Amino acid sequence: MTRPQLLKPGDTVAILSPASAVDPALIDGAVKALQSRGFNTKVMAHATGRKGTYSASAGERLDDMRSALSDPAVKAILCSRGGYGAVDMLGRLIPKPVWLIGFSDISALHALWQSQGIMSIHGSMARHLAEFPADDPANHALFQILCHGTQPAYSFTTHPLSRQGSVRGQMIGGNLAVLAGLISTPYDMLKPGRILVIEDIAEPIYKVERILHQLRLNGVLENLSGLLVGQFTEYRGDSNYTDMERMIADMTAPYGYPVALGAPFGHVDGNLPFVEGAEVTLNVSDSITTITPA
């Protein structure tokens, strides 16, 4: 894996909107947060636009990304928000080794970066930088990665349904529905042998179960090194399962690798950043789960 270079004061962070439209005030807030840390910022031409639910047409969004990647001063690209639309760029863009930052629908772009062997950052976007202080854990961890190059160590209380164990491997993943849509394409990240991170929002339990069955049938689920289950939010239970965690625990029960439920990734304020493709050690004990750089 290629790790993009570290950021230093004076480097430029481009802000663009590769998917849905965003409140321009959030981009303004992100600009202020980045500049307060000594970085220059470059808001791309269509970042604050609106065309239907998108920030701009597919061609205009692609042009913004190409312009950011072609600018030698740009060392990182902050996606303003997710929503839907980033998949338009797949097959039309070749990335270069600069940090890509975002989550949710931006998982499609993480898959693009991974297809070229480039690390990226699954993490919060403009809203979090704009609305949370610099010492907020997610913001602090983001700049620890960008400026120091290390995947931060995380620990959280072990969920009662987690499966204990310890494993070292490559941590990779993101929004489950987005990544499931890329199965059997050149951008498929759901592959055996990895510590897979999954999260999602507003997906019914049965739809997540259907995706996990797909991963069971194609051999991925059985051959993971470990599974980190982030936050599944804004869903309702049904007559089969009242909560997502029980369903996932049942689906992964036949396998021997560690499964960490309740990980701090997803559509929540405590969405901690992680490096896509980083080697980590996952340890799930009876009380504490830790993710540490390998």
Coordinates of C-alpha atoms in Angstrom, one line a residue:
M1 CA 0.0 0.0 0.0
T2 CA 1.1 3.5 -0.8
R3 CA 0.8 6.0 2.1
P4 CA 0.3 9.6 1.0
Q5 CA 2.8 12.1 2.4
L6 CA 2.4 13.8 5.7
L7 CA 0.8 17.2 5.8
K8 CA 2.8 20.2 7.1
P9 CA 1.7 23.8 7.7
G10 CA 1.2 25.6 4.5
D11 CA 0.1 22.5 2.6
T12 CA -3.2 22.8 0.7
V13 CA -6.4 20.8 1.5
A14 CA -9.0 20.8 -1.3
I15 CA -12.6 20.7 -0.4
L16 CA -15.1 19.2 -2.9
S17 CA -18.6 17.7 -3.0
P18 CA -18.5 14.5 -5.0
A19 CA -22.0 13.4 -4.1
S20 CA -24.9 15.2 -2.5
A21 CA -25.3 19.0 -2.1
V22 CA -24.1 20.5 1.2
D23 CA -24.9 23.5 3.3
P24 CA -22.2 26.1 2.2
A25 CA -21.9 27.2 5.8
L26 CA -20.4 23.8 6.7
I27 CA -17.7 24.3 4.1
D28 CA -17.0 27.8 5.4
G29 CA -16.7 26.2 8.9
A30 CA -14.3 23.5 7.6
V31 CA -12.2 26.1 5.9
K32 CA -11.8 28.0 9.2
A33 CA -10.9 24.9 11.1
L34 CA -8.3 23.9 8.5
Q35 CA -6.8 27.4 8.3
S36 CA -6.6 27.6 12.1
R37 CA -4.3 24.6 12.0
G38 CA -2.0 26.3 9.4
F39 CA -3.3 24.7 6.2
N40 CA -4.2 26.5 3.0
T41 CA -7.6 25.6 1.6
K42 CA -8.9 25.3 -2.0
V43 CA -12.7 25.1 -2.3
M44 CA -13.4 23.5 -5.7
A45 CA -15.7 25.3 -8.2
H46 CA -18.8 23.2 -7.7
A47 CA -18.4 22.3 -4.0
T48 CA -21.2 24.6 -2.8
G49 CA -23.6 24.1 -5.8
R50 CA -26.8 22.2 -6.2
K51 CA -28.3 20.2 -9.1
G52 CA -31.2 18.2 -7.9
T53 CA -30.0 16.2 -4.9
Y54 CA -26.4 16.5 -6.2
S55 CA -23.9 19.3 -5.7
A56 CA -23.5 19.5 -9.5
S57 CA -23.7 17.4 -12.6
A58 CA -21.6 14.2 -12.8
G59 CA -19.2 15.8 -15.2
E60 CA -18.8 18.9 -13.0
R61 CA -18.2 16.8 -9.9
L62 CA -15.6 14.7 -11.8
D63 CA -13.9 17.9 -13.1
D64 CA -13.6 19.1 -9.5
M65 CA -11.9 15.9 -8.5
R66 CA -9.6 15.9 -11.5
S67 CA -8.6 19.5 -10.8
A68 CA -7.8 18.8 -7.2
L69 CA -5.7 15.8 -8.2
S70 CA -3.8 17.7 -10.9
D71 CA -2.8 20.5 -8.5
P72 CA 0.6 19.7 -7.1
A73 CA -0.1 22.0 -4.1
V74 CA -3.0 19.8 -3.0
K75 CA -1.9 17.2 -0.4
A76 CA -5.3 16.1 0.9
I77 CA -8.9 16.1 -0.4
L78 CA -11.7 16.6 2.1
C79 CA -15.1 15.5 0.9
S80 CA -17.8 17.8 2.2
R81 CA -20.4 15.2 2.7
G82 CA -21.7 11.8 1.5
G83 CA -25.3 11.3 0.4
Y84 CA -25.3 9.7 -3.0
G85 CA -23.3 10.2 -6.2
A86 CA -19.7 9.3 -5.7
V87 CA -20.0 6.1 -7.7
D88 CA -20.3 8.2 -10.8
M89 CA -16.5 8.7 -10.7
L90 CA -15.6 5.0 -10.7
G91 CA -14.1 4.0 -14.1
R92 CA -13.6 7.6 -15.0
L93 CA -10.8 8.7 -12.7
I94 CA -7.3 7.5 -11.7
P95 CA -6.3 8.8 -8.3
K96 CA -2.9 9.7 -7.1
P97 CA -1.3 9.4 -3.7
V98 CA -3.0 12.2 -1.8
W99 CA -5.1 11.7 1.3
L100 CA -8.8 11.3 0.6
I101 CA -11.1 12.0 3.6
G102 CA -14.7 11.0 4.0
F103 CA -17.2 8.2 4.9
S104 CA -20.7 7.0 4.0
D105 CA -21.1 7.3 0.2
I106 CA -17.4 8.3 0.0
S107 CA -16.8 4.6 0.6
A108 CA -17.0 4.3 -3.2
L109 CA -14.0 6.6 -3.5
H110 CA -12.1 4.7 -0.8
A111 CA -12.7 1.6 -3.0
L112 CA -11.3 3.5 -6.0
W113 CA -8.2 4.5 -4.0
Q114 CA -7.8 0.9 -2.8
S115 CA -7.9 -0.4 -6.3
Q116 CA -4.8 1.6 -7.0
G117 CA -3.1 0.5 -3.8
I118 CA -3.4 4.0 -2.1
M119 CA -4.3 4.4 1.6
S120 CA -7.1 6.9 2.5
I121 CA -8.9 8.0 5.6
H122 CA -12.4 6.9 6.5
G123 CA -13.5 9.7 8.7
S124 CA -15.8 12.7 9.3
M125 CA -16.2 15.5 6.8
A126 CA -17.1 19.2 6.7
R127 CA -19.8 19.2 9.4
H128 CA -17.7 17.7 12.1
L129 CA -14.8 20.1 11.4
A130 CA -17.2 23.0 11.4
E131 CA -19.3 22.2 14.4
F132 CA -16.9 20.4 16.8
P133 CA -13.8 21.9 18.6
A134 CA -10.3 21.2 17.5
D135 CA -9.7 18.9 20.5
D136 CA -12.7 16.8 19.8
P137 CA -11.5 13.1 19.7
A138 CA -12.5 12.6 16.0
N139 CA -10.9 15.9 14.9
H140 CA -7.8 15.3 17.0
A141 CA -7.3 11.8 15.6
L142 CA -7.8 13.0 12.0
F143 CA -4.9 15.4 12.2
Q144 CA -2.8 12.8 14.1
I145 CA -3.1 10.7 10.9
L146 CA -2.6 13.5 8.5
C147 CA 0.4 15.1 10.2
H148 CA 2.0 12.2 12.0
G149 CA 1.1 9.3 9.8
T150 CA 0.0 6.8 12.4
Q151 CA -3.3 5.0 12.9
P152 CA -4.4 6.1 16.4
A153 CA -5.0 3.4 19.0
Y154 CA -8.6 3.0 20.0
S155 CA -10.3 1.2 22.9
F156 CA -14.0 0.8 23.7
T157 CA -16.1 -1.4 26.0
T158 CA -16.6 -4.9 24.6
H159 CA -20.2 -5.5 23.5
P160 CA -21.9 -8.5 25.2
L161 CA -22.4 -10.2 21.8
S162 CA -18.8 -9.7 20.6
R163 CA -16.5 -12.7 20.1
Q164 CA -13.2 -12.6 21.8
G165 CA -9.9 -13.1 20.1
S166 CA -6.8 -11.3 18.8
V167 CA -5.7 -10.9 15.2
R168 CA -3.4 -8.8 13.1
G169 CA -4.4 -7.7 9.6
Q170 CA -5.3 -5.0 7.1
M171 CA -8.2 -2.9 8.3
I172 CA -10.5 -1.9 5.5
G173 CA -14.2 -1.2 4.9
G174 CA -16.9 1.4 5.2
N175 CA -20.6 1.8 4.4
L176 CA -21.9 -1.7 3.8
A177 CA -24.6 -0.9 1.3
V178 CA -22.2 1.1 -0.9
L179 CA -19.5 -1.5 -0.8
A180 CA -21.9 -4.3 -1.5
G181 CA -22.9 -2.5 -4.7
L182 CA -19.3 -2.9 -5.8
I183 CA -19.0 -6.7 -5.3
S184 CA -17.5 -8.4 -8.4
T185 CA -16.3 -5.1 -9.9
P186 CA -12.7 -3.9 -10.1
Y187 CA -13.5 -1.9 -6.9
D188 CA -14.6 -4.7 -4.7
M189 CA -13.1 -4.3 -1.2
L190 CA -15.1 -7.1 0.4
K191 CA -12.4 -9.7 0.1
P192 CA -11.1 -12.5 2.3
G193 CA -8.2 -12.1 4.7
R194 CA -8.9 -8.6 6.0
I195 CA -10.2 -7.1 9.2
L196 CA -13.5 -5.8 7.7
V197 CA -15.2 -2.6 9.1
I198 CA -18.9 -2.2 8.3
E199 CA -21.4 0.5 9.2
D200 CA -24.7 1.8 7.7
I201 CA -27.6 4.1 8.2
A202 CA -31.4 3.6 7.7
E203 CA -31.0 0.0 6.3
P204 CA -33.5 -2.6 7.5
I205 CA -32.1 -5.5 9.3
Y206 CA -33.2 -8.0 6.6
K207 CA -31.3 -6.0 3.9
V208 CA -28.0 -6.1 6.0
E209 CA -28.6 -9.8 6.6
R210 CA -29.1 -10.3 2.8
I211 CA -25.7 -8.7 2.1
L212 CA -24.0 -10.9 4.8
H213 CA -25.5 -14.0 3.1
Q214 CA -24.0 -12.8 -0.2
L215 CA -20.6 -12.6 1.6
R216 CA -21.2 -16.0 3.1
L217 CA -22.0 -17.5 -0.3
N218 CA -19.0 -15.9 -2.1
G219 CA -16.6 -17.1 0.7
V220 CA -15.7 -13.7 2.1
L221 CA -17.5 -14.0 5.5
E222 CA -15.9 -17.3 6.3
N223 CA -12.4 -16.1 5.4
L224 CA -12.1 -12.7 7.1
S225 CA -9.4 -12.2 9.6
G226 CA -11.7 -10.2 11.9
L227 CA -14.9 -8.1 11.8
L228 CA -15.4 -4.6 13.2
V229 CA -19.1 -3.8 13.4
G230 CA -19.5 0.0 13.6
Q231 CA -22.7 1.9 14.2
F232 CA -25.9 0.9 12.4
T233 CA -28.2 3.8 13.0
E234 CA -31.8 4.8 12.2
Y235 CA -33.3 1.4 11.6
R236 CA -36.2 -0.4 13.2
G237 CA -36.3 -3.9 14.5
D238 CA -38.6 -6.5 13.1
S239 CA -40.3 -9.7 14.2
N240 CA -37.1 -11.7 13.5
Y241 CA -34.6 -9.4 15.2
T242 CA -35.1 -6.4 17.5
D243 CA -31.5 -5.2 17.0
M244 CA -28.9 -5.4 14.3
E245 CA -26.1 -6.6 16.6
R246 CA -28.0 -9.9 17.4
M247 CA -28.5 -10.6 13.7
I248 CA -24.8 -10.0 12.9
A249 CA -23.7 -12.1 15.9
D250 CA -25.9 -15.0 14.6
M251 CA -24.6 -14.6 11.0
T252 CA -21.0 -14.8 12.2
A253 CA -21.4 -17.5 14.9
P254 CA -20.0 -20.3 12.7
Y255 CA -16.6 -18.6 12.3
G256 CA -13.6 -18.4 14.6
Y257 CA -12.3 -14.9 14.1
P258 CA -12.8 -12.1 16.6
V259 CA -16.0 -10.0 16.1
A260 CA -16.1 -6.5 17.7
L261 CA -19.6 -5.0 17.8
G262 CA -20.2 -1.4 18.7
A263 CA -17.0 0.0 17.2
P264 CA -16.8 3.8 17.0
F265 CA -17.3 4.2 13.3
G266 CA -20.4 5.3 11.4
H267 CA -23.1 8.0 11.3
V268 CA -22.6 9.2 14.9
D269 CA -20.8 12.2 16.4
G270 CA -18.1 9.9 17.8
N271 CA -17.1 8.6 14.3
L272 CA -13.4 8.1 14.8
P273 CA -11.1 8.1 11.7
F274 CA -9.2 5.1 10.5
V275 CA -6.7 4.5 7.7
E276 CA -8.0 2.3 4.9
G277 CA -5.4 -0.4 4.4
A278 CA -3.5 0.1 7.6
E279 CA -2.1 -2.9 9.4
V280 CA -3.6 -3.2 12.9
T281 CA -4.0 -5.6 15.8
L282 CA -7.6 -6.2 16.9
N283 CA -7.9 -7.6 20.4
V284 CA -11.4 -8.4 21.8
S285 CA -11.3 -9.3 25.5
D286 CA -14.1 -9.9 27.9
S287 CA -14.2 -6.2 28.9
I288 CA -12.2 -4.0 26.5
T289 CA -11.7 -4.1 22.7
T290 CA -8.6 -2.4 21.3
I291 CA -7.4 -1.5 17.9
T292 CA -3.7 -0.7 17.8
P293 CA -1.2 0.0 15.0
A294 CA 0.6 -3.3 14.1

